Amino acid sequence: MLWRYQTGEDLEEMMKVQKELTPEEIKKMKEGALIVIEGQKRTIEEINNRKKLKQSYEYEVSFKGLSSTENIWLPRDELIKRGFEKRVLEIDIREAQRLGLLRPLVRREIEKHFADFGLDPEFVSHNTMRGLSGGQKVKIVLGAATWRRPHVLALDEPTNYLDRESLAALIGALKTFQGGVLIITHSRDFSESICSEVWAMRDGQLEASGHNWVEGQGSGPRIDQGAKEEDDQYDAMGNKIDKAKNKKLTSNEARKAKKERMAKKKKGEEDD
């Protein structure tokens, strides 16, 4: 079924960690529960919470016979070595469910999710990717990318193979999406309808701007604005500023200009 290709993870498999511990696992936990802190022996009773620790996590541990003020935080690797792997995974699953990162992988939930992308249940549950059209494959990919309810979407040419109706639906969905969206596209019409800022790559240079560019918005010139279209600038006396004159010269240009001035001076010509 298509959803097995898209999620990359089976919730049922993850939930197996919540089954009863084996005698071997109980023995390892009992041995690993004993910990010495400042010369005092303590026994781990429960793992309560989790927080980020560099590229991993650390977990709040409570001890038998002690109040919560005596709780400490231990790294994930240490707890696993002590035999608390299943307890750690239970906390991970609980946090993932709380954040909405895990959803029940049941047919009804999956078909409902992909229905929002214009795919009928038979396409989702009874077809292979090989049997779908280009537009249907794009919808599958978009549905898979949003399965975990992400905060940021990065879309590379998302308009490929989409018909008019699907394209309009995609634009409407992105406008209501409350997270960040980065789009790579060659479709100017699509970017104008959805993007507030555009980064255009031209002749090896990246130009950042907005389609409806106004002063104070965007960080570059208007898209398609030529050099002749630039607004004139004036000094405090009302004189027009010659931008070519004020342009900073390179060291080679400065030496060349100096030689030209010296040559003109020898000939008695006036220098500008």
PDB file of C-alpha atoms in Angstrom:
ATOM      1  CA  MET A   1       0.000   0.000   0.000  1.00  0.00           C
ATOM      2  CA  LEU A   2       1.228   3.535  -0.757  1.00  0.00           C
ATOM      3  CA  TRP A   3       1.367   4.805   2.785  1.00  0.00           C
ATOM      4  CA  ARG A   4       3.992   2.222   3.720  1.00  0.00           C
ATOM      5  CA  TYR A   5       6.320   3.807   1.163  1.00  0.00           C
ATOM      6  CA  GLN A   6       5.682   7.308   2.439  1.00  0.00           C
ATOM      7  CA  THR A   7       5.782   7.197   6.245  1.00  0.00           C
ATOM      8  CA  GLY A   8       9.008   5.200   6.614  1.00  0.00           C
ATOM      9  CA  GLU A   9       7.861   4.272  10.117  1.00  0.00           C
ATOM     10  CA  ASP A  10       5.217   1.957  11.552  1.00  0.00           C
ATOM     11  CA  LEU A  11       3.580   3.175  14.741  1.00  0.00           C
ATOM     12  CA  GLU A  12       2.570  -0.353  15.681  1.00  0.00           C
ATOM     13  CA  GLU A  13       6.222  -1.422  15.654  1.00  0.00           C
ATOM     14  CA  MET A  14       7.160   1.479  17.897  1.00  0.00           C
ATOM     15  CA  MET A  15       4.362   0.749  20.337  1.00  0.00           C
ATOM     16  CA  LYS A  16       5.735  -2.760  20.922  1.00  0.00           C
ATOM     17  CA  VAL A  17       8.190  -1.260  23.386  1.00  0.00           C
ATOM     18  CA  GLN A  18       5.290  -0.756  25.783  1.00  0.00           C
ATOM     19  CA  LYS A  19       4.775  -4.494  26.187  1.00  0.00           C
ATOM     20  CA  GLU A  20       5.822  -6.191  29.403  1.00  0.00           C
ATOM     21  CA  LEU A  21       9.507  -6.500  30.138  1.00  0.00           C
ATOM     22  CA  THR A  22      11.242  -9.833  29.811  1.00  0.00           C
ATOM     23  CA  PRO A  23      12.939 -11.387  32.885  1.00  0.00           C
ATOM     24  CA  GLU A  24      16.342 -10.554  31.382  1.00  0.00           C
ATOM     25  CA  GLU A  25      15.371  -6.917  30.895  1.00  0.00           C
ATOM     26  CA  ILE A  26      14.003  -6.687  34.443  1.00  0.00           C
ATOM     27  CA  LYS A  27      17.258  -8.075  35.815  1.00  0.00           C
ATOM     28  CA  LYS A  28      19.350  -5.603  33.801  1.00  0.00           C
ATOM     29  CA  MET A  29      17.179  -2.683  34.937  1.00  0.00           C
ATOM     30  CA  LYS A  30      17.453  -3.776  38.569  1.00  0.00           C
ATOM     31  CA  GLU A  31      21.233  -3.893  38.352  1.00  0.00           C
ATOM     32  CA  GLY A  32      21.434  -0.604  36.471  1.00  0.00           C
ATOM     33  CA  ALA A  33      19.013   1.215  38.774  1.00  0.00           C
ATOM     34  CA  LEU A  34      21.646   1.551  41.480  1.00  0.00           C
ATOM     35  CA  ILE A  35      23.528   4.834  41.145  1.00  0.00           C
ATOM     36  CA  VAL A  36      26.001   6.615  43.456  1.00  0.00           C
ATOM     37  CA  ILE A  37      25.705  10.404  43.802  1.00  0.00           C
ATOM     38  CA  GLU A  38      28.125  12.251  46.071  1.00  0.00           C
ATOM     39  CA  GLY A  39      28.928   9.043  47.909  1.00  0.00           C
ATOM     40  CA  GLN A  40      25.276   8.112  48.492  1.00  0.00           C
ATOM     41  CA  LYS A  41      23.590   5.104  46.897  1.00  0.00           C
ATOM     42  CA  ARG A  42      20.285   5.795  45.171  1.00  0.00           C
ATOM     43  CA  THR A  43      17.863   3.607  43.232  1.00  0.00           C
ATOM     44  CA  ILE A  44      16.192   4.854  40.061  1.00  0.00           C
ATOM     45  CA  GLU A  45      12.427   4.602  40.400  1.00  0.00           C
ATOM     46  CA  GLU A  46      10.995   6.346  37.319  1.00  0.00           C
ATOM     47  CA  ILE A  47      11.851   8.294  34.180  1.00  0.00           C
ATOM     48  CA  ASN A  48       9.601  11.346  33.984  1.00  0.00           C
ATOM     49  CA  ASN A  49      10.484  13.914  31.328  1.00  0.00           C
ATOM     50  CA  ARG A  50      12.806  14.607  28.419  1.00  0.00           C
ATOM     51  CA  LYS A  51      14.722  17.606  27.106  1.00  0.00           C
ATOM     52  CA  LYS A  52      17.172  18.291  24.295  1.00  0.00           C
ATOM     53  CA  LEU A  53      20.862  17.640  24.864  1.00  0.00           C
ATOM     54  CA  LYS A  54      23.030  18.592  21.862  1.00  0.00           C
ATOM     55  CA  GLN A  55      22.301  15.943  19.210  1.00  0.00           C
ATOM     56  CA  SER A  56      20.419  13.690  21.629  1.00  0.00           C
ATOM     57  CA  TYR A  57      18.235  13.930  24.760  1.00  0.00           C
ATOM     58  CA  GLU A  58      18.523  13.687  28.507  1.00  0.00           C
ATOM     59  CA  TYR A  59      15.831  12.418  30.859  1.00  0.00           C
ATOM     60  CA  GLU A  60      14.623  13.418  34.309  1.00  0.00           C
ATOM     61  CA  VAL A  61      15.097  10.562  36.782  1.00  0.00           C
ATOM     62  CA  SER A  62      13.392  10.188  40.182  1.00  0.00           C
ATOM     63  CA  PHE A  63      14.660   7.995  43.042  1.00  0.00           C
ATOM     64  CA  LYS A  64      12.950   5.690  45.489  1.00  0.00           C
ATOM     65  CA  GLY A  65      12.247   7.287  48.866  1.00  0.00           C
ATOM     66  CA  LEU A  66      13.326  10.779  47.742  1.00  0.00           C
ATOM     67  CA  SER A  67      11.306  13.854  46.819  1.00  0.00           C
ATOM     68  CA  SER A  68      11.188  15.367  43.341  1.00  0.00           C
ATOM     69  CA  THR A  69      13.698  18.025  44.446  1.00  0.00           C
ATOM     70  CA  GLU A  70      16.355  15.277  44.341  1.00  0.00           C
ATOM     71  CA  ASN A  71      15.627  14.405  40.687  1.00  0.00           C
ATOM     72  CA  ILE A  72      18.526  14.539  38.241  1.00  0.00           C
ATOM     73  CA  TRP A  73      18.928  14.479  34.432  1.00  0.00           C
ATOM     74  CA  LEU A  74      20.779  11.597  32.786  1.00  0.00           C
ATOM     75  CA  PRO A  75      21.830  11.246  29.120  1.00  0.00           C
ATOM     76  CA  ARG A  76      19.957   8.843  26.873  1.00  0.00           C
ATOM     77  CA  ASP A  77      22.999   6.627  26.222  1.00  0.00           C
ATOM     78  CA  GLU A  78      23.648   6.102  29.928  1.00  0.00           C
ATOM     79  CA  LEU A  79      20.055   5.090  30.654  1.00  0.00           C
ATOM     80  CA  ILE A  80      20.077   2.616  27.775  1.00  0.00           C
ATOM     81  CA  LYS A  81      23.311   1.064  29.079  1.00  0.00           C
ATOM     82  CA  ARG A  82      21.622   0.687  32.469  1.00  0.00           C
ATOM     83  CA  GLY A  83      18.794  -1.318  30.899  1.00  0.00           C
ATOM     84  CA  PHE A  84      16.144   1.416  30.681  1.00  0.00           C
ATOM     85  CA  GLU A  85      15.818   1.350  26.883  1.00  0.00           C
ATOM     86  CA  LYS A  86      12.103   0.548  26.858  1.00  0.00           C
ATOM     87  CA  ARG A  87      11.342   3.188  29.472  1.00  0.00           C
ATOM     88  CA  VAL A  88      13.258   5.730  27.398  1.00  0.00           C
ATOM     89  CA  LEU A  89      11.330   4.773  24.255  1.00  0.00           C
ATOM     90  CA  GLU A  90       8.042   5.118  26.135  1.00  0.00           C
ATOM     91  CA  ILE A  91       8.961   8.716  26.975  1.00  0.00           C
ATOM     92  CA  ASP A  92       9.960   9.321  23.340  1.00  0.00           C
ATOM     93  CA  ILE A  93       6.614   8.015  22.072  1.00  0.00           C
ATOM     94  CA  ARG A  94       4.696  10.057  24.625  1.00  0.00           C
ATOM     95  CA  GLU A  95       6.508  13.242  23.612  1.00  0.00           C
ATOM     96  CA  ALA A  96       6.026  12.515  19.906  1.00  0.00           C
ATOM     97  CA  GLN A  97       2.304  11.977  20.422  1.00  0.00           C
ATOM     98  CA  ARG A  98       2.044  15.153  22.477  1.00  0.00           C
ATOM     99  CA  LEU A  99       3.703  17.150  19.684  1.00  0.00           C
ATOM    100  CA  GLY A 100       1.523  15.522  17.032  1.00  0.00           C
ATOM    101  CA  LEU A 101       4.504  13.920  15.304  1.00  0.00           C
ATOM    102  CA  LEU A 102       3.021  10.445  15.458  1.00  0.00           C
ATOM    103  CA  ARG A 103      -0.377   9.617  14.051  1.00  0.00           C
ATOM    104  CA  PRO A 104      -2.134   6.255  14.150  1.00  0.00           C
ATOM    105  CA  LEU A 105      -1.170   4.323  11.031  1.00  0.00           C
ATOM    106  CA  VAL A 106      -4.611   2.960  10.348  1.00  0.00           C
ATOM    107  CA  ARG A 107      -6.294   2.899   6.958  1.00  0.00           C
ATOM    108  CA  ARG A 108      -9.028   5.360   7.861  1.00  0.00           C
ATOM    109  CA  GLU A 109      -6.574   7.997   9.128  1.00  0.00           C
ATOM    110  CA  ILE A 110      -4.283   7.586   6.104  1.00  0.00           C
ATOM    111  CA  GLU A 111      -7.095   7.726   3.533  1.00  0.00           C
ATOM    112  CA  LYS A 112      -8.553  10.777   5.262  1.00  0.00           C
ATOM    113  CA  HIS A 113      -5.194  12.561   5.125  1.00  0.00           C
ATOM    114  CA  PHE A 114      -4.646  11.900   1.425  1.00  0.00           C
ATOM    115  CA  ALA A 115      -8.246  12.827   0.629  1.00  0.00           C
ATOM    116  CA  ASP A 116      -7.250  16.403   1.465  1.00  0.00           C
ATOM    117  CA  PHE A 117      -4.881  16.165  -1.516  1.00  0.00           C
ATOM    118  CA  GLY A 118      -7.570  15.033  -3.923  1.00  0.00           C
ATOM    119  CA  LEU A 119      -6.757  11.307  -3.834  1.00  0.00           C
ATOM    120  CA  ASP A 120      -9.558   8.746  -3.608  1.00  0.00           C
ATOM    121  CA  PRO A 121      -9.202   5.891  -1.082  1.00  0.00           C
ATOM    122  CA  GLU A 122      -8.668   3.275  -3.800  1.00  0.00           C
ATOM    123  CA  PHE A 123      -5.571   5.121  -5.040  1.00  0.00           C
ATOM    124  CA  VAL A 124      -4.101   5.172  -1.532  1.00  0.00           C
ATOM    125  CA  SER A 125      -4.860   1.671  -0.319  1.00  0.00           C
ATOM    126  CA  HIS A 126      -5.126  -0.439  -3.468  1.00  0.00           C
ATOM    127  CA  ASN A 127      -2.576   0.943  -5.940  1.00  0.00           C
ATOM    128  CA  THR A 128       1.177   1.013  -6.395  1.00  0.00           C
ATOM    129  CA  MET A 129       3.169   4.128  -7.243  1.00  0.00           C
ATOM    130  CA  ARG A 130       3.890   2.666 -10.670  1.00  0.00           C
ATOM    131  CA  GLY A 131       0.221   2.748 -11.561  1.00  0.00           C
ATOM    132  CA  LEU A 132      -0.295   6.453 -10.789  1.00  0.00           C
ATOM    133  CA  SER A 133      -0.095   9.439 -13.100  1.00  0.00           C
ATOM    134  CA  GLY A 134       2.479  12.204 -12.691  1.00  0.00           C
ATOM    135  CA  GLY A 135      -0.019  14.495 -10.986  1.00  0.00           C
ATOM    136  CA  GLN A 136      -1.142  11.772  -8.575  1.00  0.00           C
ATOM    137  CA  LYS A 137       2.473  11.029  -7.643  1.00  0.00           C
ATOM    138  CA  VAL A 138       3.033  14.715  -6.842  1.00  0.00           C
ATOM    139  CA  LYS A 139      -0.014  14.639  -4.560  1.00  0.00           C
ATOM    140  CA  ILE A 140       1.314  11.539  -2.818  1.00  0.00           C
ATOM    141  CA  VAL A 141       4.658  13.247  -2.202  1.00  0.00           C
ATOM    142  CA  LEU A 142       2.974  16.407  -0.872  1.00  0.00           C
ATOM    143  CA  GLY A 143       0.772  14.305   1.392  1.00  0.00           C
ATOM    144  CA  ALA A 144       3.763  12.350   2.707  1.00  0.00           C
ATOM    145  CA  ALA A 145       5.715  15.562   3.340  1.00  0.00           C
ATOM    146  CA  THR A 146       2.914  16.913   5.550  1.00  0.00           C
ATOM    147  CA  TRP A 147       2.068  13.677   7.379  1.00  0.00           C
ATOM    148  CA  ARG A 148       4.074  14.700  10.451  1.00  0.00           C
ATOM    149  CA  ARG A 149       2.593  18.210  10.485  1.00  0.00           C
ATOM    150  CA  PRO A 150       5.903  20.032   9.847  1.00  0.00           C
ATOM    151  CA  HIS A 151       6.641  23.629  10.782  1.00  0.00           C
ATOM    152  CA  VAL A 152       8.659  24.284   7.604  1.00  0.00           C
ATOM    153  CA  LEU A 153       8.067  23.083   4.039  1.00  0.00           C
ATOM    154  CA  ALA A 154      10.756  23.038   1.332  1.00  0.00           C
ATOM    155  CA  LEU A 155       9.154  22.402  -2.079  1.00  0.00           C
ATOM    156  CA  ASP A 156      11.162  21.838  -5.256  1.00  0.00           C
ATOM    157  CA  GLU A 157       9.046  22.514  -8.369  1.00  0.00           C
ATOM    158  CA  PRO A 158       5.765  21.506  -6.667  1.00  0.00           C
ATOM    159  CA  THR A 159       3.668  22.605  -9.675  1.00  0.00           C
ATOM    160  CA  ASN A 160       4.995  19.881 -11.983  1.00  0.00           C
ATOM    161  CA  TYR A 161       2.222  17.691 -13.453  1.00  0.00           C
ATOM    162  CA  LEU A 162      -0.539  19.469 -11.510  1.00  0.00           C
ATOM    163  CA  ASP A 163      -3.703  20.458 -13.366  1.00  0.00           C
ATOM    164  CA  ARG A 164      -5.392  23.841 -12.945  1.00  0.00           C
ATOM    165  CA  GLU A 165      -7.685  22.708 -10.145  1.00  0.00           C
ATOM    166  CA  SER A 166      -4.900  21.036  -8.189  1.00  0.00           C
ATOM    167  CA  LEU A 167      -2.625  24.048  -8.642  1.00  0.00           C
ATOM    168  CA  ALA A 168      -5.314  26.368  -7.267  1.00  0.00           C
ATOM    169  CA  ALA A 169      -5.795  24.037  -4.298  1.00  0.00           C
ATOM    170  CA  LEU A 170      -2.039  24.005  -3.618  1.00  0.00           C
ATOM    171  CA  ILE A 171      -1.881  27.810  -3.689  1.00  0.00           C
ATOM    172  CA  GLY A 172      -4.823  28.063  -1.311  1.00  0.00           C
ATOM    173  CA  ALA A 173      -3.300  25.533   1.096  1.00  0.00           C
ATOM    174  CA  LEU A 174       0.092  27.286   1.166  1.00  0.00           C
ATOM    175  CA  LYS A 175      -1.559  30.639   1.848  1.00  0.00           C
ATOM    176  CA  THR A 176      -3.285  29.245   4.935  1.00  0.00           C
ATOM    177  CA  PHE A 177      -0.254  27.226   6.120  1.00  0.00           C
ATOM    178  CA  GLN A 178       0.982  28.780   9.360  1.00  0.00           C
ATOM    179  CA  GLY A 179       4.586  27.627   9.075  1.00  0.00           C
ATOM    180  CA  GLY A 180       7.467  28.666   6.836  1.00  0.00           C
ATOM    181  CA  VAL A 181       7.594  27.805   3.143  1.00  0.00           C
ATOM    182  CA  LEU A 182      10.618  27.743   0.817  1.00  0.00           C
ATOM    183  CA  ILE A 183       9.779  27.137  -2.840  1.00  0.00           C
ATOM    184  CA  ILE A 184      12.081  26.479  -5.792  1.00  0.00           C
ATOM    185  CA  THR A 185      10.190  27.159  -9.005  1.00  0.00           C
ATOM    186  CA  HIS A 186      10.509  28.393 -12.566  1.00  0.00           C
ATOM    187  CA  SER A 187       6.853  29.424 -12.669  1.00  0.00           C
ATOM    188  CA  ARG A 188       6.643  33.188 -12.254  1.00  0.00           C
ATOM    189  CA  ASP A 189       2.845  33.115 -12.111  1.00  0.00           C
ATOM    190  CA  PHE A 190       2.972  30.625  -9.246  1.00  0.00           C
ATOM    191  CA  SER A 191       5.586  32.579  -7.282  1.00  0.00           C
ATOM    192  CA  GLU A 192       3.701  35.862  -7.774  1.00  0.00           C
ATOM    193  CA  SER A 193       0.525  34.344  -6.375  1.00  0.00           C
ATOM    194  CA  ILE A 194       2.112  32.825  -3.276  1.00  0.00           C
ATOM    195  CA  CYS A 195       5.492  34.378  -2.408  1.00  0.00           C
ATOM    196  CA  SER A 196       6.008  37.641  -0.550  1.00  0.00           C
ATOM    197  CA  GLU A 197       9.731  37.650  -1.322  1.00  0.00           C
ATOM    198  CA  VAL A 198      11.647  36.300  -4.291  1.00  0.00           C
ATOM    199  CA  TRP A 199      15.318  35.368  -4.578  1.00  0.00           C
ATOM    200  CA  ALA A 200      16.206  35.320  -8.259  1.00  0.00           C
ATOM    201  CA  MET A 201      19.440  33.769  -9.547  1.00  0.00           C
ATOM    202  CA  ARG A 202      20.691  35.785 -12.532  1.00  0.00           C
ATOM    203  CA  ASP A 203      24.100  35.482 -14.164  1.00  0.00           C
ATOM    204  CA  GLY A 204      25.489  33.828 -11.050  1.00  0.00           C
ATOM    205  CA  GLN A 205      24.168  36.583  -8.774  1.00  0.00           C
ATOM    206  CA  LEU A 206      21.365  36.172  -6.226  1.00  0.00           C
ATOM    207  CA  GLU A 207      18.925  39.079  -6.172  1.00  0.00           C
ATOM    208  CA  ALA A 208      16.486  39.271  -3.267  1.00  0.00           C
ATOM    209  CA  SER A 209      13.325  41.294  -3.744  1.00  0.00           C
ATOM    210  CA  GLY A 210       9.545  41.240  -3.624  1.00  0.00           C
ATOM    211  CA  HIS A 211       7.078  41.114  -6.505  1.00  0.00           C
ATOM    212  CA  ASN A 212       5.247  44.155  -5.182  1.00  0.00           C
ATOM    213  CA  TRP A 213       8.410  45.848  -4.033  1.00  0.00           C
ATOM    214  CA  VAL A 214       8.078  49.078  -2.072  1.00  0.00           C
ATOM    215  CA  GLU A 215      10.624  51.033  -0.080  1.00  0.00           C
ATOM    216  CA  GLY A 216      11.365  49.274   3.190  1.00  0.00           C
ATOM    217  CA  GLN A 217      10.336  45.837   1.968  1.00  0.00           C
ATOM    218  CA  GLY A 218      12.673  43.300   0.463  1.00  0.00           C
ATOM    219  CA  SER A 219      16.432  43.609   0.418  1.00  0.00           C
ATOM    220  CA  GLY A 220      17.196  44.154  -3.247  1.00  0.00           C
ATOM    221  CA  PRO A 221      16.022  45.869  -6.424  1.00  0.00           C
ATOM    222  CA  ARG A 222      12.700  45.234  -8.094  1.00  0.00           C
ATOM    223  CA  ILE A 223      12.548  42.089 -10.189  1.00  0.00           C
ATOM    224  CA  ASP A 224      13.188  42.931 -13.882  1.00  0.00           C
ATOM    225  CA  GLN A 225      14.195  46.494 -13.023  1.00  0.00           C
ATOM    226  CA  GLY A 226      16.952  47.608 -15.354  1.00  0.00           C
ATOM    227  CA  ALA A 227      19.707  50.043 -14.576  1.00  0.00           C
ATOM    228  CA  LYS A 228      17.940  52.813 -16.539  1.00  0.00           C
ATOM    229  CA  GLU A 229      14.835  52.421 -14.411  1.00  0.00           C
ATOM    230  CA  GLU A 230      16.591  53.237 -11.154  1.00  0.00           C
ATOM    231  CA  ASP A 231      15.281  56.290  -9.366  1.00  0.00           C
ATOM    232  CA  ASP A 232      17.395  59.452  -9.680  1.00  0.00           C
ATOM    233  CA  GLN A 233      19.130  60.673  -6.528  1.00  0.00           C
ATOM    234  CA  TYR A 234      19.795  64.286  -5.535  1.00  0.00           C
ATOM    235  CA  ASP A 235      22.100  65.934  -3.003  1.00  0.00           C
ATOM    236  CA  ALA A 236      21.122  68.483  -0.339  1.00  0.00           C
ATOM    237  CA  MET A 237      21.407  71.357  -2.869  1.00  0.00           C
ATOM    238  CA  GLY A 238      19.035  69.690  -5.310  1.00  0.00           C
ATOM    239  CA  ASN A 239      21.777  68.675  -7.750  1.00  0.00           C
ATOM    240  CA  LYS A 240      21.410  65.327  -9.490  1.00  0.00           C
ATOM    241  CA  ILE A 241      23.989  62.808  -8.275  1.00  0.00           C
ATOM    242  CA  ASP A 242      26.051  61.201 -11.004  1.00  0.00           C
ATOM    243  CA  LYS A 243      26.161  57.566  -9.879  1.00  0.00           C
ATOM    244  CA  ALA A 244      28.905  56.724 -12.351  1.00  0.00           C
ATOM    245  CA  LYS A 245      31.095  59.413 -10.797  1.00  0.00           C
ATOM    246  CA  ASN A 246      30.490  58.222  -7.260  1.00  0.00           C
ATOM    247  CA  LYS A 247      31.169  54.624  -8.107  1.00  0.00           C
ATOM    248  CA  LYS A 248      34.177  53.327  -6.173  1.00  0.00           C
ATOM    249  CA  LEU A 249      37.056  52.413  -8.479  1.00  0.00           C
ATOM    250  CA  THR A 250      39.257  49.414  -8.157  1.00  0.00           C
ATOM    251  CA  SER A 251      43.018  49.928  -7.723  1.00  0.00           C
ATOM    252  CA  ASN A 252      43.638  49.096 -11.405  1.00  0.00           C
ATOM    253  CA  GLU A 253      40.923  51.513 -12.537  1.00  0.00           C
ATOM    254  CA  ALA A 254      42.328  54.233 -10.279  1.00  0.00           C
ATOM    255  CA  ARG A 255      45.863  53.825 -11.719  1.00  0.00           C
ATOM    256  CA  LYS A 256      44.485  53.888 -15.261  1.00  0.00           C
ATOM    257  CA  ALA A 257      42.463  57.022 -14.523  1.00  0.00           C
ATOM    258  CA  LYS A 258      45.530  58.711 -13.024  1.00  0.00           C
ATOM    259  CA  LYS A 259      47.606  57.947 -16.118  1.00  0.00           C
ATOM    260  CA  GLU A 260      44.885  59.390 -18.343  1.00  0.00           C
ATOM    261  CA  ARG A 261      44.769  62.586 -16.249  1.00  0.00           C
ATOM    262  CA  MET A 262      48.571  62.980 -16.411  1.00  0.00           C
ATOM    263  CA  ALA A 263      48.498  62.451 -20.193  1.00  0.00           C
ATOM    264  CA  LYS A 264      45.775  65.090 -20.602  1.00  0.00           C
ATOM    265  CA  LYS A 265      47.693  67.510 -18.396  1.00  0.00           C
ATOM    266  CA  LYS A 266      50.813  67.174 -20.528  1.00  0.00           C
ATOM    267  CA  LYS A 267      48.755  67.893 -23.646  1.00  0.00           C
ATOM    268  CA  GLY A 268      47.180  70.925 -21.959  1.00  0.00           C
ATOM    269  CA  GLU A 269      43.720  69.419 -22.047  1.00  0.00           C
ATOM    270  CA  GLU A 270      41.205  70.161 -19.323  1.00  0.00           C
ATOM    271  CA  ASP A 271      40.395  67.337 -16.936  1.00  0.00           C
ATOM    272  CA  ASP A 272      36.793  66.626 -15.938  1.00  0.00           C
TER     273      ASP A 272
END
